[in-house]
């Protein structure tokens, strides 16, 4: 997994980060730490990640975050997404 991730970051970084966010949201329950850490870590390029996410999955990242988490945590992550847009 780590080797594939590093290779992806070299070849298509924005798509790779978008896939990491999708991975955090897949299955039963959200991997909140992975979701939060990824959005915060890649804040500097989140605008391009949001474009890649929408291209790959046909859904806005902001809307995906809203469906996955709630409350104050939702507001925080949505604000981070809005700040990047």
PDB file of C-alpha atoms in Angstrom:
ATOM      1  CA  UNK A   1       0.000   0.000   0.000  1.00  0.00           C
ATOM      2  CA  UNK A   2       2.745   2.465   0.933  1.00  0.00           C
ATOM      3  CA  UNK A   3       4.685   1.886  -2.280  1.00  0.00           C
ATOM      4  CA  UNK A   4       1.572   2.332  -4.421  1.00  0.00           C
ATOM      5  CA  UNK A   5       0.683   5.499  -2.501  1.00  0.00           C
ATOM      6  CA  UNK A   6       4.163   6.987  -2.965  1.00  0.00           C
ATOM      7  CA  UNK A   7       4.164   6.141  -6.657  1.00  0.00           C
ATOM      8  CA  UNK A   8       0.698   7.694  -7.004  1.00  0.00           C
ATOM      9  CA  UNK A   9       1.896  10.838  -5.241  1.00  0.00           C
ATOM     10  CA  UNK A  10       4.687  11.174  -7.803  1.00  0.00           C
ATOM     11  CA  UNK A  11       2.534  10.484 -10.871  1.00  0.00           C
ATOM     12  CA  UNK A  12      -0.922  11.859 -10.000  1.00  0.00           C
ATOM     13  CA  UNK A  13      -0.835  13.502  -6.576  1.00  0.00           C
ATOM     14  CA  UNK A  14      -4.295  15.096  -6.572  1.00  0.00           C
ATOM     15  CA  UNK A  15      -6.055  11.924  -7.689  1.00  0.00           C
ATOM     16  CA  UNK A  16      -4.092   9.916  -5.122  1.00  0.00           C
ATOM     17  CA  UNK A  17      -5.169  12.224  -2.297  1.00  0.00           C
ATOM     18  CA  UNK A  18      -8.781  12.092  -3.545  1.00  0.00           C
ATOM     19  CA  UNK A  19      -8.621   8.288  -3.441  1.00  0.00           C
ATOM     20  CA  UNK A  20      -7.247   8.438   0.108  1.00  0.00           C
ATOM     21  CA  UNK A  21     -10.210  10.583   1.159  1.00  0.00           C
ATOM     22  CA  UNK A  22     -12.600   8.158  -0.541  1.00  0.00           C
ATOM     23  CA  UNK A  23     -10.911   5.289   1.294  1.00  0.00           C
ATOM     24  CA  UNK A  24     -11.536   7.090   4.593  1.00  0.00           C
ATOM     25  CA  UNK A  25     -15.257   7.261   3.744  1.00  0.00           C
ATOM     26  CA  UNK A  26     -15.757   3.712   2.440  1.00  0.00           C
ATOM     27  CA  UNK A  27     -17.398   0.866   4.270  1.00  0.00           C
ATOM     28  CA  UNK A  28     -19.260   0.886   7.527  1.00  0.00           C
ATOM     29  CA  UNK A  29     -18.215   3.864   9.587  1.00  0.00           C
ATOM     30  CA  UNK A  30     -15.928   6.682   8.613  1.00  0.00           C
ATOM     31  CA  UNK A  31     -12.238   6.630   9.413  1.00  0.00           C
ATOM     32  CA  UNK A  32     -12.489  10.095  10.900  1.00  0.00           C
ATOM     33  CA  UNK A  33      -8.826  10.414  11.812  1.00  0.00           C
ATOM     34  CA  UNK A  34      -7.742   9.582   8.253  1.00  0.00           C
ATOM     35  CA  UNK A  35     -10.342  11.934   6.771  1.00  0.00           C
ATOM     36  CA  UNK A  36      -9.435  14.830   9.057  1.00  0.00           C
ATOM     37  CA  UNK A  37      -5.675  14.324   8.799  1.00  0.00           C
ATOM     38  CA  UNK A  38      -5.811  14.129   5.003  1.00  0.00           C
ATOM     39  CA  UNK A  39      -7.907  17.271   4.612  1.00  0.00           C
ATOM     40  CA  UNK A  40      -5.686  19.213   7.010  1.00  0.00           C
ATOM     41  CA  UNK A  41      -2.373  17.824   5.691  1.00  0.00           C
ATOM     42  CA  UNK A  42      -3.172  18.624   2.072  1.00  0.00           C
ATOM     43  CA  UNK A  43      -4.965  21.927   2.719  1.00  0.00           C
ATOM     44  CA  UNK A  44      -2.457  23.746   0.543  1.00  0.00           C
ATOM     45  CA  UNK A  45      -3.582  21.868  -2.582  1.00  0.00           C
ATOM     46  CA  UNK A  46      -7.116  20.948  -1.506  1.00  0.00           C
ATOM     47  CA  UNK A  47      -8.681  22.976  -4.317  1.00  0.00           C
ATOM     48  CA  UNK A  48      -7.070  20.688  -6.898  1.00  0.00           C
ATOM     49  CA  UNK A  49      -7.886  17.624  -4.804  1.00  0.00           C
ATOM     50  CA  UNK A  50     -11.536  18.712  -4.751  1.00  0.00           C
ATOM     51  CA  UNK A  51     -11.525  18.939  -8.556  1.00  0.00           C
ATOM     52  CA  UNK A  52      -9.924  15.501  -8.831  1.00  0.00           C
ATOM     53  CA  UNK A  53     -12.451  14.045  -6.366  1.00  0.00           C
ATOM     54  CA  UNK A  54     -15.359  15.370  -8.382  1.00  0.00           C
ATOM     55  CA  UNK A  55     -13.846  14.032 -11.614  1.00  0.00           C
ATOM     56  CA  UNK A  56     -13.232  10.585 -10.141  1.00  0.00           C
ATOM     57  CA  UNK A  57     -16.439  10.122  -8.152  1.00  0.00           C
ATOM     58  CA  UNK A  58     -18.968  12.545  -9.643  1.00  0.00           C
ATOM     59  CA  UNK A  59     -19.620  14.130  -6.275  1.00  0.00           C
ATOM     60  CA  UNK A  60     -18.302  17.247  -4.598  1.00  0.00           C
ATOM     61  CA  UNK A  61     -15.895  16.585  -1.738  1.00  0.00           C
ATOM     62  CA  UNK A  62     -17.816  19.026   0.438  1.00  0.00           C
ATOM     63  CA  UNK A  63     -21.008  16.996   0.002  1.00  0.00           C
ATOM     64  CA  UNK A  64     -19.200  13.722   0.689  1.00  0.00           C
ATOM     65  CA  UNK A  65     -17.837  15.134   3.943  1.00  0.00           C
ATOM     66  CA  UNK A  66     -21.304  16.339   4.964  1.00  0.00           C
ATOM     67  CA  UNK A  67     -22.708  12.829   4.452  1.00  0.00           C
ATOM     68  CA  UNK A  68     -19.933  11.162   6.459  1.00  0.00           C
ATOM     69  CA  UNK A  69     -19.641  13.268   9.608  1.00  0.00           C
ATOM     70  CA  UNK A  70     -21.872  15.518  11.667  1.00  0.00           C
ATOM     71  CA  UNK A  71     -22.003  18.248  14.261  1.00  0.00           C
ATOM     72  CA  UNK A  72     -19.087  20.539  14.986  1.00  0.00           C
ATOM     73  CA  UNK A  73     -16.700  18.143  13.259  1.00  0.00           C
ATOM     74  CA  UNK A  74     -18.750  18.431  10.058  1.00  0.00           C
ATOM     75  CA  UNK A  75     -18.704  22.213  10.267  1.00  0.00           C
ATOM     76  CA  UNK A  76     -14.929  22.221  10.753  1.00  0.00           C
ATOM     77  CA  UNK A  77     -14.228  19.977   7.751  1.00  0.00           C
ATOM     78  CA  UNK A  78     -16.737  21.797   5.526  1.00  0.00           C
ATOM     79  CA  UNK A  79     -15.128  25.132   6.480  1.00  0.00           C
ATOM     80  CA  UNK A  80     -11.728  23.720   5.513  1.00  0.00           C
ATOM     81  CA  UNK A  81     -13.149  22.635   2.163  1.00  0.00           C
ATOM     82  CA  UNK A  82     -14.775  26.024   1.618  1.00  0.00           C
ATOM     83  CA  UNK A  83     -11.552  27.840   2.509  1.00  0.00           C
ATOM     84  CA  UNK A  84      -9.706  25.894  -0.191  1.00  0.00           C
ATOM     85  CA  UNK A  85     -12.280  26.557  -2.912  1.00  0.00           C
TER      86      UNK A  85
END
